[in-house]
Amino acid sequence: MNAYSNPSIPMKTVLLLASAIFMLSCQKEVLLPQQVKEEPHEVVVPEPEPQPEPEPQLEPESEEIFLRDLPNHFTSQNHFHLVNVYTDEANLWESTPGWLKDDVHTMNDFGDGLIESTDACPENPFTSFTQNWTAYADDTGVKLTWVDLMYQPVTFTFKSINVGKSFTVFYSKDGVKTYLQFALVVNK
């Protein structure tokens, strides 16, 4: 007795089973090419790009300046250093010589002052330089007499101040305003 003669298994089922067996036996294995890992001949580690000096983070300065605030600002305990130099058109800090950036400016209580330097100016070598300062107010603002970037006496006008922490002054030469921003030296 075979499957064709058994009435309980229909012919369609037998054909379906035979087709399935045939399909499974014809299935091919698909092989993907294997990638061969090659070791690099030379490992090149890129040099990190030099990071620029971070800009000092200063508290905002007030543009409202009072002559009466200066005795609290300029004391023998407060030492300042230059943190920025600029004009209305350009930032001059990157081109400012290192011997100016390391100077410590102290405006003592009664008008005498001192500039200390560890990296001396080539044209004017010194480790400490005494200079008198004065402050007064006129109809254009609060003024400060001190020294410019070449250590020559000049009259500045205050632009802004954060009493006991920082201040910005400017002077005009040949119609160009040059701004100098000073900040309190933290560890002197």
mmCIF file of N, CA, C and O in Angstrom, residues 84-96 176-179:
data_model
loop_
_atom_site.group_PDB
_atom_site.id
_atom_site.type_symbol
_atom_site.label_atom_id
_atom_site.label_comp_id
_atom_site.label_asym_id
_atom_site.label_seq_id
_atom_site.Cartn_x
_atom_site.Cartn_y
_atom_site.Cartn_z
ATOM 1 N N ASN A 84 44.619 92.868 29.206
ATOM 2 C CA ASN A 84 44.131 93.083 27.846
ATOM 3 C C ASN A 84 44.573 94.453 27.364
ATOM 4 O O ASN A 84 44.635 95.401 28.142
ATOM 5 N N VAL A 85 44.870 94.525 26.064
ATOM 6 C CA VAL A 85 45.195 95.784 25.398
ATOM 7 C C VAL A 85 44.441 95.768 24.082
ATOM 8 O O VAL A 85 44.510 94.784 23.334
ATOM 9 N N TYR A 86 43.710 96.842 23.791
ATOM 10 C CA TYR A 86 42.946 96.887 22.549
ATOM 11 C C TYR A 86 42.647 98.326 22.160
ATOM 12 O O TYR A 86 42.823 99.249 22.952
ATOM 13 N N THR A 87 42.211 98.495 20.906
ATOM 14 C CA THR A 87 41.719 99.774 20.420
ATOM 15 C C THR A 87 40.266 99.556 20.018
ATOM 16 O O THR A 87 39.741 98.439 20.136
ATOM 17 N N ASP A 88 39.632 100.587 19.503
ATOM 18 C CA ASP A 88 38.253 100.417 19.042
ATOM 19 C C ASP A 88 38.182 99.496 17.820
ATOM 20 O O ASP A 88 37.149 98.912 17.537
ATOM 21 N N GLU A 89 39.287 99.364 17.093
ATOM 22 C CA GLU A 89 39.305 98.560 15.868
ATOM 23 C C GLU A 89 39.965 97.197 16.009
ATOM 24 O O GLU A 89 39.709 96.305 15.219
ATOM 25 N N ALA A 90 40.847 97.012 17.003
ATOM 26 C CA ALA A 90 41.622 95.765 17.027
ATOM 27 C C ALA A 90 41.969 95.335 18.452
ATOM 28 O O ALA A 90 42.115 96.167 19.345
ATOM 29 N N ASN A 91 42.127 94.023 18.616
ATOM 30 C CA ASN A 91 42.609 93.453 19.868
ATOM 31 C C ASN A 91 44.132 93.361 19.749
ATOM 32 O O ASN A 91 44.651 92.717 18.843
ATOM 33 N N LEU A 92 44.848 94.006 20.640
ATOM 34 C CA LEU A 92 46.308 94.051 20.578
ATOM 35 C C LEU A 92 46.975 93.107 21.564
ATOM 36 O O LEU A 92 48.196 93.091 21.689
ATOM 37 N N TRP A 93 46.196 92.294 22.263
ATOM 38 C CA TRP A 93 46.746 91.451 23.321
ATOM 39 C C TRP A 93 47.764 90.445 22.787
ATOM 40 O O TRP A 93 48.805 90.217 23.398
ATOM 41 N N GLU A 94 47.486 89.811 21.652
ATOM 42 C CA GLU A 94 48.398 88.801 21.104
ATOM 43 C C GLU A 94 49.750 89.410 20.748
ATOM 44 O O GLU A 94 50.769 88.748 20.859
ATOM 45 N N SER A 95 49.775 90.665 20.327
ATOM 46 C CA SER A 95 51.037 91.300 19.940
ATOM 47 C C SER A 95 51.680 92.067 21.099
ATOM 48 O O SER A 95 52.734 92.671 20.930
ATOM 49 N N THR A 96 51.062 92.026 22.281
ATOM 50 C CA THR A 96 51.629 92.695 23.452
ATOM 51 C C THR A 96 52.813 91.876 23.959
ATOM 52 O O THR A 96 52.681 90.677 24.193
ATOM 53 N N VAL A 176 43.712 107.810 18.102
ATOM 54 C CA VAL A 176 43.406 106.399 18.377
ATOM 55 C C VAL A 176 43.360 106.199 19.881
ATOM 56 O O VAL A 176 44.306 106.543 20.589
ATOM 57 N N LYS A 177 42.257 105.630 20.358
ATOM 58 C CA LYS A 177 42.146 105.301 21.785
ATOM 59 C C LYS A 177 42.745 103.915 22.019
ATOM 60 O O LYS A 177 42.371 102.949 21.355
ATOM 61 N N THR A 178 43.674 103.839 22.966
ATOM 62 C CA THR A 178 44.262 102.560 23.365
ATOM 63 C C THR A 178 43.767 102.252 24.761
ATOM 64 O O THR A 178 43.931 103.050 25.680
ATOM 65 N N TYR A 179 43.130 101.081 24.907
ATOM 66 C CA TYR A 179 42.546 100.653 26.174
ATOM 67 C C TYR A 179 43.482 99.666 26.860
ATOM 68 O O TYR A 179 44.008 98.751 26.220
#
